[in-house]
Amino acid sequence: MSYTEKLFDFIESSPTACHTVETLREILLGAGFTELYEQQPWELEPGNGYFTARSMTSLIAFRYPKKGFHAFSIVAPHGDAPCFKIKESPEIRVDGRYTKLNTEVYGGMQLGLWTDRPLSAAGRLLVRTERGVRAVLCDLKRDLFLIPGLAIHMNREVNSGVKLDPQKDTLPLLGGEEADFLRLAAESAGVRKEDVLSYDLYAYNRARGTVFGEKEEFIAAPKLDDLECAFSAVTAFLKAENPENVTVCAVFDNEEIGSMTRQGADSSFLSDVLARVCHASGLSEEEKLRAVAGSFLLSADNAHAVHPNYADKSDPTNRCYLNGGVAVKHSTRYATDAVTAAVFQRICEKAEVPTQTYFNRSDLPGGSTLGNLSNTHVSLPTVDIGLPQLSMHSPYETAGRLDVEYMVRAMSAFYSSVISCDRNNFFEIC
């Protein structure tokens, strides 16, 4: 099976961040990894692979080569995407005929693009048990509701631009007067509605990814930002071997809302895991600091490609294109500097992977990502990278078919490399 179809399968199995983590968990267990729990002691055996999850929505996996390891080689994408979150007590009855759902916006969304397309719901239910509470994954896996658009006859100015009100204009139609959303969700998870105490449920686009273009050179799918990088990261992580470094794949939640949660990149999750690996390896505090100082982080989050209809929105001299290779992202809001960009580009040169340089237009500031935020907790040389795409934050995004393989090869080469720096700022890449 090609990377393209494997990517589409990965996206289809990951409608929410907690499903992304469950998909990764199944992949890692199938590859012989051992699951660790933050509340329990960690004992590590050289040559083995491990992973731990936080809050069911973020996951960090690592391979532990030996006790006297050199450093950490880390790739960090995110597993969440902009969507509508379904509020509790969501049913709103209309004229005794319809039931619509009360939702709120999660992340930066283009609201109008979500109308008139079949949607489903997925997430987790928190269920009462005799001994306490347990979390159950939920995915209704059918065309359940949609957000009906308003006919042009009732708004003749719609093509001049309309501002949508997320409390009024984008509430999905669920069914008739008696529609019961929580009952459907509970039934799909095999639990009783009356036992559901709370939930995190989200609307998602059910459309599967597709290949298009004159030479089938493009792909389109939901959540390419950032499941394309998450898929590439775990694929490369499992392929690569490094006898000197602890290789780490960290997939964070909540990037789309600022990462300021206990499972986001702006939390202690990554620093806690690195510290526990060092502790289990018997490193002193100075040895731990040396290992961290010698480490390197790829902050992996997609980039904007030049748009064929809006080419003027891209920087005049630093422009990225679909199927042009991995984008090295520069901005005052990114962690990339000249040193980390050069080191990563040299790794890609050795692996014969094309790279592109991305800058925002100076008058169009872009969004932030994982690198700077994670560095507030554990300071590492970091480069922000991504794959060029169109329609970022749309429910159906576009990217280059060749670029997935480029990213897997680049990340594999990174994971297999040992980077050392001497006092003269000479960087050796082995």
Tab-separated table of N, CA and C in Angstrom, residues 311-374:
chain	number	residue	atom	x	y	z
A	311	ALA	N	-1.580	34.126	-5.591
A	311	ALA	CA	-0.117	34.039	-5.498
A	311	ALA	C	0.477	35.243	-4.780
A	312	ASP	N	-0.220	36.374	-4.812
A	312	ASP	CA	0.277	37.590	-4.171
A	312	ASP	C	0.253	37.504	-2.649
A	313	LYS	N	-0.422	36.506	-2.087
A	313	LYS	CA	-0.478	36.367	-0.628
A	313	LYS	C	0.792	35.739	-0.064
A	314	SER	N	1.661	35.240	-0.908
A	314	SER	CA	2.903	34.613	-0.450
A	314	SER	C	4.044	35.611	-0.479
A	315	ASP	N	5.101	35.306	0.273
A	315	ASP	CA	6.281	36.159	0.302
A	315	ASP	C	6.881	36.267	-1.104
A	316	PRO	N	7.399	37.434	-1.470
A	316	PRO	CA	7.907	37.602	-2.842
A	316	PRO	C	9.072	36.686	-3.204
A	317	THR	N	9.937	36.342	-2.236
A	317	THR	CA	11.155	35.612	-2.586
A	317	THR	C	11.282	34.250	-1.917
A	318	ASN	N	10.465	33.964	-0.940
A	318	ASN	CA	10.526	32.671	-0.240
A	318	ASN	C	9.174	31.995	-0.386
A	319	ARG	N	9.053	31.165	-1.421
A	319	ARG	CA	7.761	30.626	-1.815
A	319	ARG	C	7.822	29.101	-1.875
A	320	CYS	N	6.805	28.465	-1.318
A	320	CYS	CA	6.755	27.003	-1.275
A	320	CYS	C	5.632	26.501	-2.166
A	321	TYR	N	5.860	25.351	-2.792
A	321	TYR	CA	4.906	24.799	-3.745
A	321	TYR	C	4.607	23.345	-3.403
A	322	LEU	N	3.404	22.904	-3.772
A	322	LEU	CA	3.042	21.501	-3.605
A	322	LEU	C	4.000	20.631	-4.404
A	323	ASN	N	4.427	19.529	-3.812
A	323	ASN	CA	5.371	18.572	-4.411
A	323	ASN	C	6.773	19.144	-4.569
A	324	GLY	N	7.062	20.229	-3.851
A	324	GLY	CA	8.397	20.819	-3.920
A	324	GLY	C	9.318	20.402	-2.796
A	325	GLY	N	8.821	19.613	-1.861
A	325	GLY	CA	9.659	19.157	-0.761
A	325	GLY	C	9.272	19.770	0.571
A	326	VAL	N	10.029	19.440	1.600
A	326	VAL	CA	9.757	19.864	2.968
A	326	VAL	C	10.024	21.355	3.114
A	327	ALA	N	9.105	22.063	3.755
A	327	ALA	CA	9.270	23.502	4.000
A	327	ALA	C	9.979	23.722	5.328
A	328	VAL	N	11.033	24.529	5.299
A	328	VAL	CA	11.705	24.985	6.514
A	328	VAL	C	11.135	26.365	6.823
A	329	LYS	N	10.479	26.487	7.964
A	329	LYS	CA	9.643	27.648	8.267
A	329	LYS	C	10.391	28.661	9.130
A	330	HIS	N	10.423	29.889	8.641
A	330	HIS	CA	11.077	30.989	9.354
A	330	HIS	C	10.041	32.048	9.716
A	331	SER	N	10.120	32.556	10.941
A	331	SER	CA	9.232	33.626	11.389
A	331	SER	C	9.687	34.041	12.775
A	332	THR	N	9.332	35.253	13.166
A	332	THR	CA	9.601	35.659	14.549
A	332	THR	C	8.759	34.867	15.539
A	333	ARG	N	7.738	34.149	15.051
A	333	ARG	CA	6.881	33.342	15.913
A	333	ARG	C	7.265	31.867	15.873
A	334	TYR	N	8.330	31.535	15.145
A	334	TYR	CA	8.813	30.169	15.075
A	334	TYR	C	10.145	30.057	15.812
A	335	ALA	N	10.561	28.818	16.064
A	335	ALA	CA	11.805	28.567	16.790
A	335	ALA	C	13.004	28.421	15.866
A	336	THR	N	12.792	28.382	14.556
A	336	THR	CA	13.887	28.200	13.598
A	336	THR	C	14.865	29.361	13.676
A	337	ASP	N	16.151	29.040	13.640
A	337	ASP	CA	17.161	30.068	13.411
A	337	ASP	C	18.092	29.569	12.307
A	338	ALA	N	19.085	30.379	11.961
A	338	ALA	CA	19.960	30.011	10.842
A	338	ALA	C	20.694	28.702	11.115
A	339	VAL	N	21.086	28.488	12.370
A	339	VAL	CA	21.831	27.276	12.712
A	339	VAL	C	20.961	26.039	12.538
A	340	THR	N	19.775	26.038	13.155
A	340	THR	CA	18.932	24.840	13.094
A	340	THR	C	18.430	24.598	11.668
A	341	ALA	N	18.152	25.675	10.927
A	341	ALA	CA	17.735	25.506	9.529
A	341	ALA	C	18.840	24.847	8.718
A	342	ALA	N	20.082	25.311	8.918
A	342	ALA	CA	21.202	24.764	8.150
A	342	ALA	C	21.446	23.296	8.487
A	343	VAL	N	21.374	22.947	9.780
A	343	VAL	CA	21.598	21.559	10.177
A	343	VAL	C	20.544	20.653	9.552
A	344	PHE	N	19.272	21.064	9.627
A	344	PHE	CA	18.217	20.231	9.047
A	344	PHE	C	18.358	20.130	7.525
A	345	GLN	N	18.672	21.238	6.879
A	345	GLN	CA	18.821	21.204	5.423
A	345	GLN	C	19.989	20.307	5.015
A	346	ARG	N	21.047	20.284	5.819
A	346	ARG	CA	22.176	19.407	5.502
A	346	ARG	C	21.773	17.938	5.653
A	347	ILE	N	20.969	17.627	6.673
A	347	ILE	CA	20.470	16.264	6.824
A	347	ILE	C	19.650	15.878	5.601
A	348	CYS	N	18.806	16.782	5.134
A	348	CYS	CA	17.968	16.494	3.967
A	348	CYS	C	18.820	16.363	2.699
A	349	GLU	N	19.855	17.170	2.567
A	349	GLU	CA	20.753	17.043	1.417
A	349	GLU	C	21.361	15.647	1.364
A	350	LYS	N	21.839	15.180	2.500
A	350	LYS	CA	22.463	13.860	2.551
A	350	LYS	C	21.457	12.759	2.213
A	351	ALA	N	20.170	12.989	2.544
A	351	ALA	CA	19.133	12.008	2.252
A	351	ALA	C	18.490	12.237	0.890
A	352	GLU	N	18.976	13.227	0.152
A	352	GLU	CA	18.448	13.579	-1.170
A	352	GLU	C	16.964	13.906	-1.118
A	353	VAL	N	16.607	14.697	-0.107
A	353	VAL	CA	15.237	15.177	0.052
A	353	VAL	C	15.207	16.672	-0.251
A	354	PRO	N	14.370	17.133	-1.185
A	354	PRO	CA	14.309	18.567	-1.487
A	354	PRO	C	13.680	19.350	-0.336
A	355	THR	N	14.182	20.554	-0.118
A	355	THR	CA	13.616	21.437	0.896
A	355	THR	C	13.262	22.777	0.250
A	356	GLN	N	12.367	23.492	0.902
A	356	GLN	CA	11.958	24.823	0.482
A	356	GLN	C	12.000	25.747	1.694
A	357	THR	N	12.174	27.017	1.461
A	357	THR	CA	12.236	27.994	2.548
A	357	THR	C	10.936	28.781	2.602
A	358	TYR	N	10.339	28.819	3.779
A	358	TYR	CA	9.061	29.520	3.955
A	358	TYR	C	9.221	30.714	4.885
A	359	PHE	N	8.768	31.868	4.436
A	359	PHE	CA	8.558	33.051	5.266
A	359	PHE	C	7.141	33.549	5.012
A	360	ASN	N	6.507	34.137	6.033
A	360	ASN	CA	5.257	34.848	5.813
A	360	ASN	C	5.515	36.144	5.051
A	361	ARG	N	4.515	36.619	4.335
A	361	ARG	CA	4.573	38.017	3.883
A	361	ARG	C	4.718	38.905	5.114
A	362	SER	N	5.461	39.971	4.996
A	362	SER	CA	5.727	40.824	6.154
A	362	SER	C	4.471	41.510	6.680
A	363	ASP	N	3.454	41.661	5.828
A	363	ASP	CA	2.217	42.305	6.263
A	363	ASP	C	1.101	41.309	6.557
A	364	LEU	N	1.427	40.017	6.535
A	364	LEU	CA	0.445	38.973	6.828
A	364	LEU	C	1.034	37.984	7.836
A	365	PRO	N	1.044	38.321	9.103
A	365	PRO	CA	1.630	37.419	10.096
A	365	PRO	C	0.876	36.100	10.159
A	366	GLY	N	1.616	35.007	10.264
A	366	GLY	CA	1.007	33.678	10.339
A	366	GLY	C	0.735	33.278	11.775
A	367	GLY	N	0.309	32.043	11.940
A	367	GLY	CA	0.039	31.539	13.271
A	367	GLY	C	1.294	31.009	13.942
A	368	SER	N	1.163	30.710	15.218
A	368	SER	CA	2.276	30.108	15.960
A	368	SER	C	2.176	28.603	15.851
A	369	THR	N	3.180	27.911	16.403
A	369	THR	CA	3.137	26.449	16.369
A	369	THR	C	3.812	25.887	17.614
A	370	LEU	N	4.347	24.674	17.540
A	370	LEU	CA	4.760	23.943	18.728
A	370	LEU	C	6.129	24.326	19.269
A	371	GLY	N	7.061	24.681	18.381
A	371	GLY	CA	8.457	24.793	18.763
A	371	GLY	C	8.738	25.773	19.880
A	372	ASN	N	8.323	27.042	19.708
A	372	ASN	CA	8.590	28.042	20.737
A	372	ASN	C	7.916	27.697	22.052
A	373	LEU	N	6.717	27.132	21.986
A	373	LEU	CA	5.977	26.827	23.205
A	373	LEU	C	6.653	25.709	23.993
A	374	SER	N	7.048	24.638	23.323
A	374	SER	CA	7.712	23.548	24.037
A	374	SER	C	9.059	23.986	24.589
